[in-house]
Coordinates of C-alpha atoms and ligand atoms in Angstrom, one line a residue:
X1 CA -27.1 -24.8 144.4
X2 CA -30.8 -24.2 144.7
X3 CA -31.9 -26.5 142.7
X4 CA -29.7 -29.6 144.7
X5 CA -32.2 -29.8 148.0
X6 CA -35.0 -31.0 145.0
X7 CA -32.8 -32.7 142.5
X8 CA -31.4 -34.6 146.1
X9 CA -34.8 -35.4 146.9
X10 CA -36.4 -36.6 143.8
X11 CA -33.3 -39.1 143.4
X12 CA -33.8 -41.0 146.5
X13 CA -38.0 -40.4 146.9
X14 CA -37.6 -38.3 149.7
X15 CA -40.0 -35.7 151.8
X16 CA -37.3 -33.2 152.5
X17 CA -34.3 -31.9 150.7
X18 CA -32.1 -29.2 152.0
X19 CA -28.8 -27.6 152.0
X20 CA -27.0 -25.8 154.6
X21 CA -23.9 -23.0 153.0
X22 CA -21.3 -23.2 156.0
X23 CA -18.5 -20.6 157.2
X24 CA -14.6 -22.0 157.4
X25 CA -15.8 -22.3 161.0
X26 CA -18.2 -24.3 160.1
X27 CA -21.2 -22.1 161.0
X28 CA -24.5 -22.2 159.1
X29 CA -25.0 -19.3 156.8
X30 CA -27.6 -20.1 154.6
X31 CA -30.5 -23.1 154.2
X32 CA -32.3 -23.8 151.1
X33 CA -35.4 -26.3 151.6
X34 CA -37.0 -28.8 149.1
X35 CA -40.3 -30.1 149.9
X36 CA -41.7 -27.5 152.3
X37 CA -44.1 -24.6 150.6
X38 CA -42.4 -21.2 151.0
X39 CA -45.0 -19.9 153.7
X40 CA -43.7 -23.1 155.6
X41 CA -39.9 -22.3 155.4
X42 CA -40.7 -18.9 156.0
X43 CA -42.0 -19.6 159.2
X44 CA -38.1 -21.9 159.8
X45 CA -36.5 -19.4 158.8
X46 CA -33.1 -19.2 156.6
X47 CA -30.8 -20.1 158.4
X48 CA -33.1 -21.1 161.0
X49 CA -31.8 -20.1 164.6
X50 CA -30.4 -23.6 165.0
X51 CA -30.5 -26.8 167.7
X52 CA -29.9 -30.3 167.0
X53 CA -28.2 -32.0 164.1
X54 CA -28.3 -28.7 161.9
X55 CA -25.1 -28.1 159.9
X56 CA -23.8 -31.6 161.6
X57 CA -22.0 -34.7 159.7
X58 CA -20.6 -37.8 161.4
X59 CA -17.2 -37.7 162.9
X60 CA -14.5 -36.0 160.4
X61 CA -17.3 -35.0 158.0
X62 CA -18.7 -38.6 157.6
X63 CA -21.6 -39.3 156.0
X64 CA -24.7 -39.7 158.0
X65 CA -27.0 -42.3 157.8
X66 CA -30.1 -42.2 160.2
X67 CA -33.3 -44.4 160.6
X68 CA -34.6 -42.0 163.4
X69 CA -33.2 -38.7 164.7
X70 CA -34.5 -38.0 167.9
X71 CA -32.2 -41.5 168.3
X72 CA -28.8 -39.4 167.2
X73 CA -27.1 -38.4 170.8
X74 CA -26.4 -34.8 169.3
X75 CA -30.2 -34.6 168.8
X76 CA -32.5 -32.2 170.5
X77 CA -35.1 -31.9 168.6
X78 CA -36.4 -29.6 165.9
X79 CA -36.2 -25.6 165.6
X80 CA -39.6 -24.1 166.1
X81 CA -42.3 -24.6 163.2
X82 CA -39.9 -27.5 161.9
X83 CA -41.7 -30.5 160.3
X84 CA -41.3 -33.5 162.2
X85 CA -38.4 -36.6 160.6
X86 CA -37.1 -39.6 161.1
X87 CA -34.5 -40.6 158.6
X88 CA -31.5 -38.8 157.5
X89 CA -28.8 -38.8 155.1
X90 CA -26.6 -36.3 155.3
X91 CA -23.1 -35.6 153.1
X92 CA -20.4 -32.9 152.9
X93 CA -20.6 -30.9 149.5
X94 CA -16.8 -31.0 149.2
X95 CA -15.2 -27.9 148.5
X96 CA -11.8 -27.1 147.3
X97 CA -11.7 -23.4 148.1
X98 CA -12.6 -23.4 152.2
X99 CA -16.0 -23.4 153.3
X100 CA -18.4 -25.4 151.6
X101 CA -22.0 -26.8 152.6
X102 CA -23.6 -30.2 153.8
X103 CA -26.7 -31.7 151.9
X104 CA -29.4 -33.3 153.9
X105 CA -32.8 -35.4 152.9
X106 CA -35.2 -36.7 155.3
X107 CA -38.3 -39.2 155.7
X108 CA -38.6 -41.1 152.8
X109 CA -42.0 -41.4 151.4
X110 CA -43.9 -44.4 152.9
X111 CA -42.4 -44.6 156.3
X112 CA -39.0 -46.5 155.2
X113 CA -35.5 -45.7 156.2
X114 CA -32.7 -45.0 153.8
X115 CA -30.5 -47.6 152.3
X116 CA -27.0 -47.2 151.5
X117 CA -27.6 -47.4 147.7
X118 CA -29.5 -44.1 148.5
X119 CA -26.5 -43.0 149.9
X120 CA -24.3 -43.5 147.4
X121 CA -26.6 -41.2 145.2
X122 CA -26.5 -38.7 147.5
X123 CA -22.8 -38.6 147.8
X124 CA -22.7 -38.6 144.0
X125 CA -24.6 -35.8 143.6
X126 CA -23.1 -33.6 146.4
X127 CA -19.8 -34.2 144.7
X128 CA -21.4 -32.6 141.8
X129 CA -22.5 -30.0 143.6
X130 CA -18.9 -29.6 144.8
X131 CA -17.3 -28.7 141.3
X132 CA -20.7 -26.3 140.3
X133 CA -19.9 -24.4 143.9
X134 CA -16.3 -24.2 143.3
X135 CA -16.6 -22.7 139.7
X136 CA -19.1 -20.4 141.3
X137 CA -16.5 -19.2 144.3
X138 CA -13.5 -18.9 141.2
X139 CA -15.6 -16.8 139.0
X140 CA -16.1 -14.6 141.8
X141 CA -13.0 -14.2 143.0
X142 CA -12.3 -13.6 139.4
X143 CA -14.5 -11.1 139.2
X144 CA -13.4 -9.0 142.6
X145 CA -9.8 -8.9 140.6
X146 CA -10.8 -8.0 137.5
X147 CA -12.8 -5.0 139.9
X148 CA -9.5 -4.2 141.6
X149 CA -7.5 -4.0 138.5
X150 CA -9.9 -2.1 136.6
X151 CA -10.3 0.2 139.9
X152 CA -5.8 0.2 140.2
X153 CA -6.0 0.9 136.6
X154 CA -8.4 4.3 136.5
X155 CA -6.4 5.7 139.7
X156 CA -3.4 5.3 137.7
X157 CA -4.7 7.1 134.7
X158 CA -5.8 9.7 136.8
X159 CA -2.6 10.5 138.6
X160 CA -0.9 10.2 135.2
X161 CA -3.3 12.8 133.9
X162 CA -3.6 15.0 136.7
X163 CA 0.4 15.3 137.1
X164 CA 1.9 18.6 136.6
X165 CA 4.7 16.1 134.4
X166 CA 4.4 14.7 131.3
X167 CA 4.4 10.9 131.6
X168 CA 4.8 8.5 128.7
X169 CA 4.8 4.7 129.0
X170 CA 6.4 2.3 126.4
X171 CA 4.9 -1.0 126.0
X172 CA 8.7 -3.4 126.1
X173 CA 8.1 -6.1 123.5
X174 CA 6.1 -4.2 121.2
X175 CA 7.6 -0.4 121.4
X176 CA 4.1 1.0 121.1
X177 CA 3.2 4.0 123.5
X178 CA 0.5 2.4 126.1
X179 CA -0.1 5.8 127.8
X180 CA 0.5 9.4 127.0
X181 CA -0.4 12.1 129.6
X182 CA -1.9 15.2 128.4
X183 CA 1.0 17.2 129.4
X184 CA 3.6 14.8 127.6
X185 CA 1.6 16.2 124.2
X186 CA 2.6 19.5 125.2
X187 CA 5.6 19.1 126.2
X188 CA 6.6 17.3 123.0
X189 CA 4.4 19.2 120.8
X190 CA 3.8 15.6 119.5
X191 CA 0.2 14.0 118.8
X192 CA 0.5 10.5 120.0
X193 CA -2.3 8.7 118.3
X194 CA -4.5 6.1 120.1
X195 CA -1.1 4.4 121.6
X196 CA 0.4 3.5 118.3
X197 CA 3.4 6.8 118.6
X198 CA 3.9 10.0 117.3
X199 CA 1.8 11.2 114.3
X200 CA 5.1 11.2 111.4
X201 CA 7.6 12.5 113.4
X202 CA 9.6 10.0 115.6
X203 CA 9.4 10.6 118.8
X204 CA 13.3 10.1 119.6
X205 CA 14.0 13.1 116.6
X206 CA 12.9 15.4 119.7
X207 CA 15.5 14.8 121.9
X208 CA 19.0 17.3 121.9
X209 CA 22.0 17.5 123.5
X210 CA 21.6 20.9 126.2
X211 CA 24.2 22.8 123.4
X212 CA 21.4 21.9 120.6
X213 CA 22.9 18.7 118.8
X214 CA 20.8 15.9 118.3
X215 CA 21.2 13.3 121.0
X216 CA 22.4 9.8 120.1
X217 CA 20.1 6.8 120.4
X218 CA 21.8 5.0 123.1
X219 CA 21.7 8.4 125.5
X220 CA 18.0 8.5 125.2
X221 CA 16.8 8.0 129.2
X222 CA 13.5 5.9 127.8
X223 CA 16.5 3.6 125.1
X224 CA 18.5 3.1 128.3
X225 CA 15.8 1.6 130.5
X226 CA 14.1 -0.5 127.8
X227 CA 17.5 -1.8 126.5
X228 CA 19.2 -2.3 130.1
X229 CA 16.1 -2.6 132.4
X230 CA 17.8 0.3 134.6
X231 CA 16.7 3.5 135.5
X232 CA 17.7 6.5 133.5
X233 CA 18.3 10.5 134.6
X234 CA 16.9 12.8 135.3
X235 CA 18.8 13.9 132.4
X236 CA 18.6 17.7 131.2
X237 CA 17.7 17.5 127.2
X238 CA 16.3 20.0 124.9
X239 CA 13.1 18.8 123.2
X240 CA 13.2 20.3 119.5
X241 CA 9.5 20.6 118.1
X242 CA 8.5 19.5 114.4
X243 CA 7.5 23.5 114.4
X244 CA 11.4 24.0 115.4
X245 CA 10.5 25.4 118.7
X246 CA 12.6 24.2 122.0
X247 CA 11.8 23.4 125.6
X248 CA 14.2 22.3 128.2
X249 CA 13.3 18.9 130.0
X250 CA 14.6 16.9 132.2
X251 CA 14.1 13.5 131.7
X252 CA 14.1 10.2 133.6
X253 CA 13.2 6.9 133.2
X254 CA 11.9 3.9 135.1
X255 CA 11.7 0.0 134.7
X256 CA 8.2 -1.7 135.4
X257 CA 9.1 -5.6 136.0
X258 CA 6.0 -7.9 135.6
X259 CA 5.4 -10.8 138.2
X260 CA 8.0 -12.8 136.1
X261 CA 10.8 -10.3 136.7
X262 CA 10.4 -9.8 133.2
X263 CA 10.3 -5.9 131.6
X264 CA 7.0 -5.0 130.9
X265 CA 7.5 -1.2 130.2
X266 CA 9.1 1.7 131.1
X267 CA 8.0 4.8 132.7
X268 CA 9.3 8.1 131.1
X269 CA 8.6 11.5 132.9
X270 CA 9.4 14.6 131.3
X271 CA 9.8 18.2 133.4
X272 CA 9.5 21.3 131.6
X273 CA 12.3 23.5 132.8
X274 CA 11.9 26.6 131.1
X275 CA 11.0 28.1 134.0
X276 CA 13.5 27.3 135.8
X277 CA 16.0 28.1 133.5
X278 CA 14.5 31.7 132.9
X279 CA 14.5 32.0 136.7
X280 CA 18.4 31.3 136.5
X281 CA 19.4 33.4 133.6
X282 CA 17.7 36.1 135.8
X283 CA 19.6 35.4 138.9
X284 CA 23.1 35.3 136.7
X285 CA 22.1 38.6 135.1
X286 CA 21.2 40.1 138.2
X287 CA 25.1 38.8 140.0
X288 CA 26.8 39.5 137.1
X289 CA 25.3 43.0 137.2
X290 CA 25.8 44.0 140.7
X291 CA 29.3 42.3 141.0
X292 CA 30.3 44.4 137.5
X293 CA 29.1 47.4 139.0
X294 CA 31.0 46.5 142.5
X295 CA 34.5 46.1 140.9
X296 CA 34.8 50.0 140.1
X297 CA 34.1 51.1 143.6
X298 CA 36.3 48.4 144.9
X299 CA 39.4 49.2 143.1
X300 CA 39.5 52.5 144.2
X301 CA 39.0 51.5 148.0
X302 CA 41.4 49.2 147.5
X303 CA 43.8 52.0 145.8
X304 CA 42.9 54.2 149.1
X305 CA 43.3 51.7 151.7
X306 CA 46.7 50.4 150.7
X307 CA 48.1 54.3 150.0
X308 CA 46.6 54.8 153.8
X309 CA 48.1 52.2 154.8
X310 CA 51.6 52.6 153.2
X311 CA 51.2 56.1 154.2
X312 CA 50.6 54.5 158.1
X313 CA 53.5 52.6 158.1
X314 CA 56.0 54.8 156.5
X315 CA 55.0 57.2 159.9
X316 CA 54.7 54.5 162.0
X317 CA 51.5 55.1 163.2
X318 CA 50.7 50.8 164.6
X319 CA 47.9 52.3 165.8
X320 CA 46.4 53.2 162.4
X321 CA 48.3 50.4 160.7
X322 CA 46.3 47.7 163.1
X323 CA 43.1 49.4 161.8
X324 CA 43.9 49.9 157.8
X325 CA 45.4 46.1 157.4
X326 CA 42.2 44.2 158.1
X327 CA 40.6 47.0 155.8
X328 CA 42.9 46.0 152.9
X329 CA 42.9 42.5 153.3
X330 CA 39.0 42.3 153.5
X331 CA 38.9 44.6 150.5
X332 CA 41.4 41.7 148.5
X333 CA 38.7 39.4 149.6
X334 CA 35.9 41.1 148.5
X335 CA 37.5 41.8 145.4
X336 CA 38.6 38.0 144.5
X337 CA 35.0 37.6 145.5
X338 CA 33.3 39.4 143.0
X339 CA 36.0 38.7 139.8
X340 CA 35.4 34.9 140.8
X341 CA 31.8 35.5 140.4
X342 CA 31.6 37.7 137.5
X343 CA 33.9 35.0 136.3
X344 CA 31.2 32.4 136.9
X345 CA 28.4 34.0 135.5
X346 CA 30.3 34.5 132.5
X347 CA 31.8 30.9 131.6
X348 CA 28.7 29.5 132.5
X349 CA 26.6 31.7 130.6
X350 CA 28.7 30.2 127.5
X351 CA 30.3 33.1 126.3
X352 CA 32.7 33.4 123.8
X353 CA 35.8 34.0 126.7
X354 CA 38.5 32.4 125.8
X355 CA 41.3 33.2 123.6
X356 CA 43.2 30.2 122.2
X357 CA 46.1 30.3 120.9
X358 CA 49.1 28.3 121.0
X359 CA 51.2 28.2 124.1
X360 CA 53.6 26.2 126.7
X361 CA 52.7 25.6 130.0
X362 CA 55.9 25.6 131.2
X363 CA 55.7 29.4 130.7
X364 CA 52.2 29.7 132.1
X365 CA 53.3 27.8 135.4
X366 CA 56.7 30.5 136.0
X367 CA 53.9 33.4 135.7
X368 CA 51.9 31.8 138.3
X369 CA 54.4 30.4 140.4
X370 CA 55.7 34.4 140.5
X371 CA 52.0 35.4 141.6
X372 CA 51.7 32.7 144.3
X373 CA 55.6 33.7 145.6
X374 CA 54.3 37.8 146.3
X375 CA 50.8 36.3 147.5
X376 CA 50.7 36.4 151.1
X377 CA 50.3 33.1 151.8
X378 CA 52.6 32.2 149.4
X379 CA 55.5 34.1 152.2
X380 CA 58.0 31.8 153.1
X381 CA 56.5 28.6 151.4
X382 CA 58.5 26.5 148.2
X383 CA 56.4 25.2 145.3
X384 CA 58.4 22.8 143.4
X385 CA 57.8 23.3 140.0
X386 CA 58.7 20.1 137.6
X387 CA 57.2 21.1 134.2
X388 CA 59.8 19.8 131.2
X389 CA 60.5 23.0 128.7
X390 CA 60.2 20.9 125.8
X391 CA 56.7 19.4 126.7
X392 CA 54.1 20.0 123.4
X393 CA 52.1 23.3 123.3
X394 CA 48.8 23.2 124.4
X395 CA 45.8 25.3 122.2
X396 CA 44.7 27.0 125.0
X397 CA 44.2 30.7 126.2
X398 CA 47.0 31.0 128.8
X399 CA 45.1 34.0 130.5
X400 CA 42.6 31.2 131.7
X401 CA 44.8 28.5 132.4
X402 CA 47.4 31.0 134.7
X403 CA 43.9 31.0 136.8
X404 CA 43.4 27.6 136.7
X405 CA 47.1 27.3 138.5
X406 CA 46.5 29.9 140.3
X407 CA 43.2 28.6 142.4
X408 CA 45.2 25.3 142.4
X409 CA 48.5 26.7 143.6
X410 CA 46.7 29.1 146.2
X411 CA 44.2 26.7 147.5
X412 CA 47.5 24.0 148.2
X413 CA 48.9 26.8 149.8
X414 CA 45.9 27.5 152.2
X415 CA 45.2 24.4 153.1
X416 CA 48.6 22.6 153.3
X417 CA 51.5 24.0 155.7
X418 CA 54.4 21.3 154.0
X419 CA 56.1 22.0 150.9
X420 CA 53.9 21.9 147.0
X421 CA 54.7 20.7 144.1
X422 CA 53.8 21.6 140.5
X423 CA 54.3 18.8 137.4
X424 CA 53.5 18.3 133.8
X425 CA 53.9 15.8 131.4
X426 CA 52.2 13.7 128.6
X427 CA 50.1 11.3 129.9
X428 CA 51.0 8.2 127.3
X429 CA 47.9 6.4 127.9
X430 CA 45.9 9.1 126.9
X431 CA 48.3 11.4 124.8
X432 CA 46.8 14.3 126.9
X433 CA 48.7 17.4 128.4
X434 CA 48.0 16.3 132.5
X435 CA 49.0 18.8 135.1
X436 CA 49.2 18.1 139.0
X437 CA 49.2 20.4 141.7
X438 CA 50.5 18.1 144.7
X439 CA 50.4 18.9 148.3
X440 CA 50.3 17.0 152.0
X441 CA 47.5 19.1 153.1
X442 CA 44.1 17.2 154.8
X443 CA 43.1 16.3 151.9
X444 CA 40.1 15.8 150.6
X445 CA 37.6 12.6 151.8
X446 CA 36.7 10.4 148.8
X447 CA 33.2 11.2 149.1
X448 CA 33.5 14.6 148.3
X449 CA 35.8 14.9 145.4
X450 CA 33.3 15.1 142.9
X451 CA 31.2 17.6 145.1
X452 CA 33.9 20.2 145.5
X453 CA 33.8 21.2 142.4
X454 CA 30.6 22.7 142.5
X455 CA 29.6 26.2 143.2
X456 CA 30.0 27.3 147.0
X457 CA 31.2 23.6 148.0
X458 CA 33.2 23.7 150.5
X459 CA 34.8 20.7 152.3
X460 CA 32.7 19.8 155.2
X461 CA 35.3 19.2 157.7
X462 CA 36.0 19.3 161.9
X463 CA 39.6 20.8 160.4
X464 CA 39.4 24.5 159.0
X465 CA 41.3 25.7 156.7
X466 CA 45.1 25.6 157.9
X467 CA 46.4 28.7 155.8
X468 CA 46.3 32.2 157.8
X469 CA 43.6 33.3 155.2
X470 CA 40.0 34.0 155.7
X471 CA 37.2 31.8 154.8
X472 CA 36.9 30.7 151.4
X473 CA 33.7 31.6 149.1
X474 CA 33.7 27.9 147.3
X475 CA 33.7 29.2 144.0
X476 CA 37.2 28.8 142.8
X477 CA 37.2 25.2 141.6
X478 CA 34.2 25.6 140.4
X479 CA 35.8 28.3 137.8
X480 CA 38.2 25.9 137.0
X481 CA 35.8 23.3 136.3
X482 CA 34.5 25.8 134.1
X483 CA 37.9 26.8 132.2
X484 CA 39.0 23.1 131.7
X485 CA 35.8 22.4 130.4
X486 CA 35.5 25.1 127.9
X487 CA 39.2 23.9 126.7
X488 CA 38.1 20.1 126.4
X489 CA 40.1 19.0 129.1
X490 CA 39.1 16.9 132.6
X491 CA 39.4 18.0 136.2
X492 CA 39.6 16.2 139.4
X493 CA 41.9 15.3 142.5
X494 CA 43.0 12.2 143.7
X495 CA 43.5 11.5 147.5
X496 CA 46.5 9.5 148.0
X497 CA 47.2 9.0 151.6
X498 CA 48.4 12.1 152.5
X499 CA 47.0 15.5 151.3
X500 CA 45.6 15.6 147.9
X501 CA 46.7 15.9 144.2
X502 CA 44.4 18.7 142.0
X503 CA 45.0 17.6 138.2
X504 CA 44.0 18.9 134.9
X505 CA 44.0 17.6 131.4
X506 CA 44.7 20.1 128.2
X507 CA 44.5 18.1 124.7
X508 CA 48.2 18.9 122.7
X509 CA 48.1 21.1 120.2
X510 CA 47.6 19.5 116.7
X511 CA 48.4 22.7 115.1
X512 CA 44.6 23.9 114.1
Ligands
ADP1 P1 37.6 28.2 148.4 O1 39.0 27.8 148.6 O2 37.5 29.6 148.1 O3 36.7 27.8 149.6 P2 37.5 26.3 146.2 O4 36.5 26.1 145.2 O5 38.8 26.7 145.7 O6 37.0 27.4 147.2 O7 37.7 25.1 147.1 C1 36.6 24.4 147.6 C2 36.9 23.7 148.9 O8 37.7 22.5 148.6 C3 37.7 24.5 149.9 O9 36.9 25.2 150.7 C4 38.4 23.4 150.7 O10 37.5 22.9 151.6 C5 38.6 22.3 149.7 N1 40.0 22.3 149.1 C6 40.4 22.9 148.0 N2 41.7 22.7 147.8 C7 42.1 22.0 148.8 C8 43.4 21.4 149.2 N3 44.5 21.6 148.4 N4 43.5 20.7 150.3 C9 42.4 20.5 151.1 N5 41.2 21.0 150.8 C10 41.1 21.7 149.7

């Protein structure tokens, strides 16, 4: 570009060559001179602060071609220290990109105006021009991405790196780890070198099941997302070290589409748990603790409330019976309380509770069925019971499966005023043991069913419960969540359109 004012001017003998750089508004930014000495342009100035034809074309960017230029009607005059001219040619540097710059020679050597031959040659060259300025406006636009990326890049690295989480990303097509956080090598105990994966071990050998057994391929979080483009998790797994040492992680991973939509990589970030999971064991041993230590004391207020209270009635004091019966029946609550949690802490704490042995439901329902009928909500009420004598054993530890019932039985009884039923049969599809504990209660909405289940859920309802009871603690599904589980067996309820059925499932007994 600032060699085109003298290049212009050689080619068509002329005294002056210059170029003017204009704005998208077309506003001169820069001038470049040919034929002046730099003291003389200097003294113009660059741009110079303009009047006149500076910047100017003919109409729509024409060409201009000009014996004289004081005769142009846009003329008026020269800025200060400007040579005097007379002829003109002046032409648009075409731009693709926006912008863009006219090219200008004046007063040919010897007095003579310009022809249109010269012209021509100007035009020619200015197209030139054209393609030189555009490769020059592309390679810096190039450049300000290739800034930005670089720039997108390093803050990237540096929140990978300075995350408390391990982060590993995984290159789609060619299954090589791109990047590896710091904390990832901790986590994983693995050395990941220079993005080409684990030193020997493979990565994926890491990953176990919570209870320790290896974790199949297709489970892996980072397998799911590469394979289905999905995200994965947080799943909780248990990283086993090539020094045989174990961490609890949770894991989850995430898609990265390129522009295409295609999958570039995914994003996998790993949580150390342990923690966590030390903080919990603590809080279990701690409940489990003070709730054993609570059941002594209990029992014997319970023992000594209800002798008060028989002791009441049999004298018929109503005045001491009105104070000793909300004693007892908080003291049942309390107590149900803390067996439900000591309960929890237990099953979930894996221990070895259960007894399994071989046994018929049919017998386990009549035991609870007699429970619910001297309960007190249980006054008054009918539970029908349909469970067929000659239904297959179950392997199960009937203990645990009478409280199963029994949270069922009592919770329909609560929360329903209408009659209950109680049924059992083999479910053909499945060749399972399903139980169902029916009732035309509120029900439960469909958006809770899974929720319930969990510790202290309670249904979040306008409608309280409907039974004469107090307030539930929200832990008894939960244990039989627990039970079920421990036994193989599924849980849930269904909502038909009126109240809700609980059900269980309990494998048959295949005579182990
Ligand atoms: P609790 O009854 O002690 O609150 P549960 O874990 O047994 O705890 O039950 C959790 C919640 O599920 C209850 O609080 C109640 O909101 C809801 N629920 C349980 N059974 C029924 C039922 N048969 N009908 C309606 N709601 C029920």
């Amino acid at each position: 570009m600032r060699t085109l004012p003298e290049l212009a001017r050689q080619l068509v003998d002329a005294d002056f060559g210059a170029v003017t750089v204009l704005t998208l508004e077309g506003r001169v930014t820069h001038m470049l001179y040919a034929g002046l000495t730099e003291a003389e342009a200097a003294l113009i100035g660059s741009p110079p602060q303009g009047v006149g034809l500076l910047g100017k074309l003919g109409d729509n960017n024409a060409p201009l071609l000009l014996d004289n230029i004081a005769n142009h009607p846009d003329s008026a005059g020269f800025p200060p220290n400007h040579p005097d001219m007379q002829a003109l040619i002046g032409v648009k540097v075409t731009s693709g990109s926006g912008g863009g710059a006219n090219l200008y020679v004046a007063n040919r050597i010897g007095g003579r105006g310009f022809t249109e031959d010269d012209e021509d040659k100007i035009l020619a060259i200015a197209s030139y021009a054209a393609i030189a300025l555009d490769n020059a406006r592309l390679y810096s636009r190039e450049r300000q991405l290739h800034a930005a990326s670089v720039a997108s890049e390093r803050r990237l690295e540096a929140v990978i790196q300075g995350s408390g989480a391990g982060v590993v990303v995984k290159d789609a097509r060619s299954g090589q780890f791109v990047q590896v956080s710091g904390e990832a090598r901790r986590i994983s105990g693995v050395e990941f070198t220079d993005g080409h994966g684990p030193d020997g071990h493979p990565f994926e050998a890491l990953y176990h099941q919570v209870d320790g057994s290896p974790m199949p391929r297709e489970e892996i979080p980072m397998n799911i997302t590469i394979s289905q483009g999905i995200p994965a998790g947080p799943t909780e797994v248990l990283f086993v070290r090539p020094d045989k040492s174990r961490t609890p992680v949770l894991v989850s991973a995430a898609p990265v589409f390129n522009a295409a939509g295609e999958l570039d990589s995914a994003v996998c970030v790993f949580v150390d748990v342990t923690k966590l999971k030390e903080l919990d064991r603590a809080k279990d041993d701690f409940l489990s603790m003070i709730t054993h230590d609570l059941r002594g004391p209990l029992a014997t207020i319970k023992g000594m409330a209800a002798a008060a209270l028989g002791a009441a009635a049999n004298s018929d004091n109503e005045r001491l019976v009105s104070y000793l019966e909300p004693m007892d029946d908080e003291v049942d609550y309390l107590m149900e309380l803390v067996s439900n949690l000591l309960d929890m802490t237990r099953l979930e704490a894996g221990g070895d509770m259960l007894e399994l042995e071989e046994c018929h439901l049919a017998d386990i329902a009549q035991d609870s069925l007699r429970r619910m009928a001297r309960s007190r909500d249980g006054q008054g009420r009918s539970i029908y019971m349909n469970v067929p004598p000659d239904l297959p054993p179950v392997y199960a530890d009937p203990r645990q499966i009478g409280r199963v019932l029994d949270n069922l039985l009592s919770n329909a009884l609560k929360y329903s005023a209408d009659d209950i039923s109680l049924t059992a049969r083999t479910d053909p599809a499945s060749g399972l043991i399903r139980t169902e504990v029916a009732d035309y209660g509120p029900g439960i909405p469909s958006d809770q069913r899974e929720a319930i289940f969990d510790r202290f859920a309670r249904v979040k309802s306008p409608v309280g419960p409907i039974g004469q009871g107090r307030q539930g603690s929200g832990l008894g599904l939960a244990i039989c969540k627990s039970i079920i589980g421990a036994h193989s067996g599924k849980i849930g309820v269904d909502v038909p359109r009126r109240g809700s059925v609980f059900w269980f499932t309990l494998p048959v007994d295949t005579g182990r």
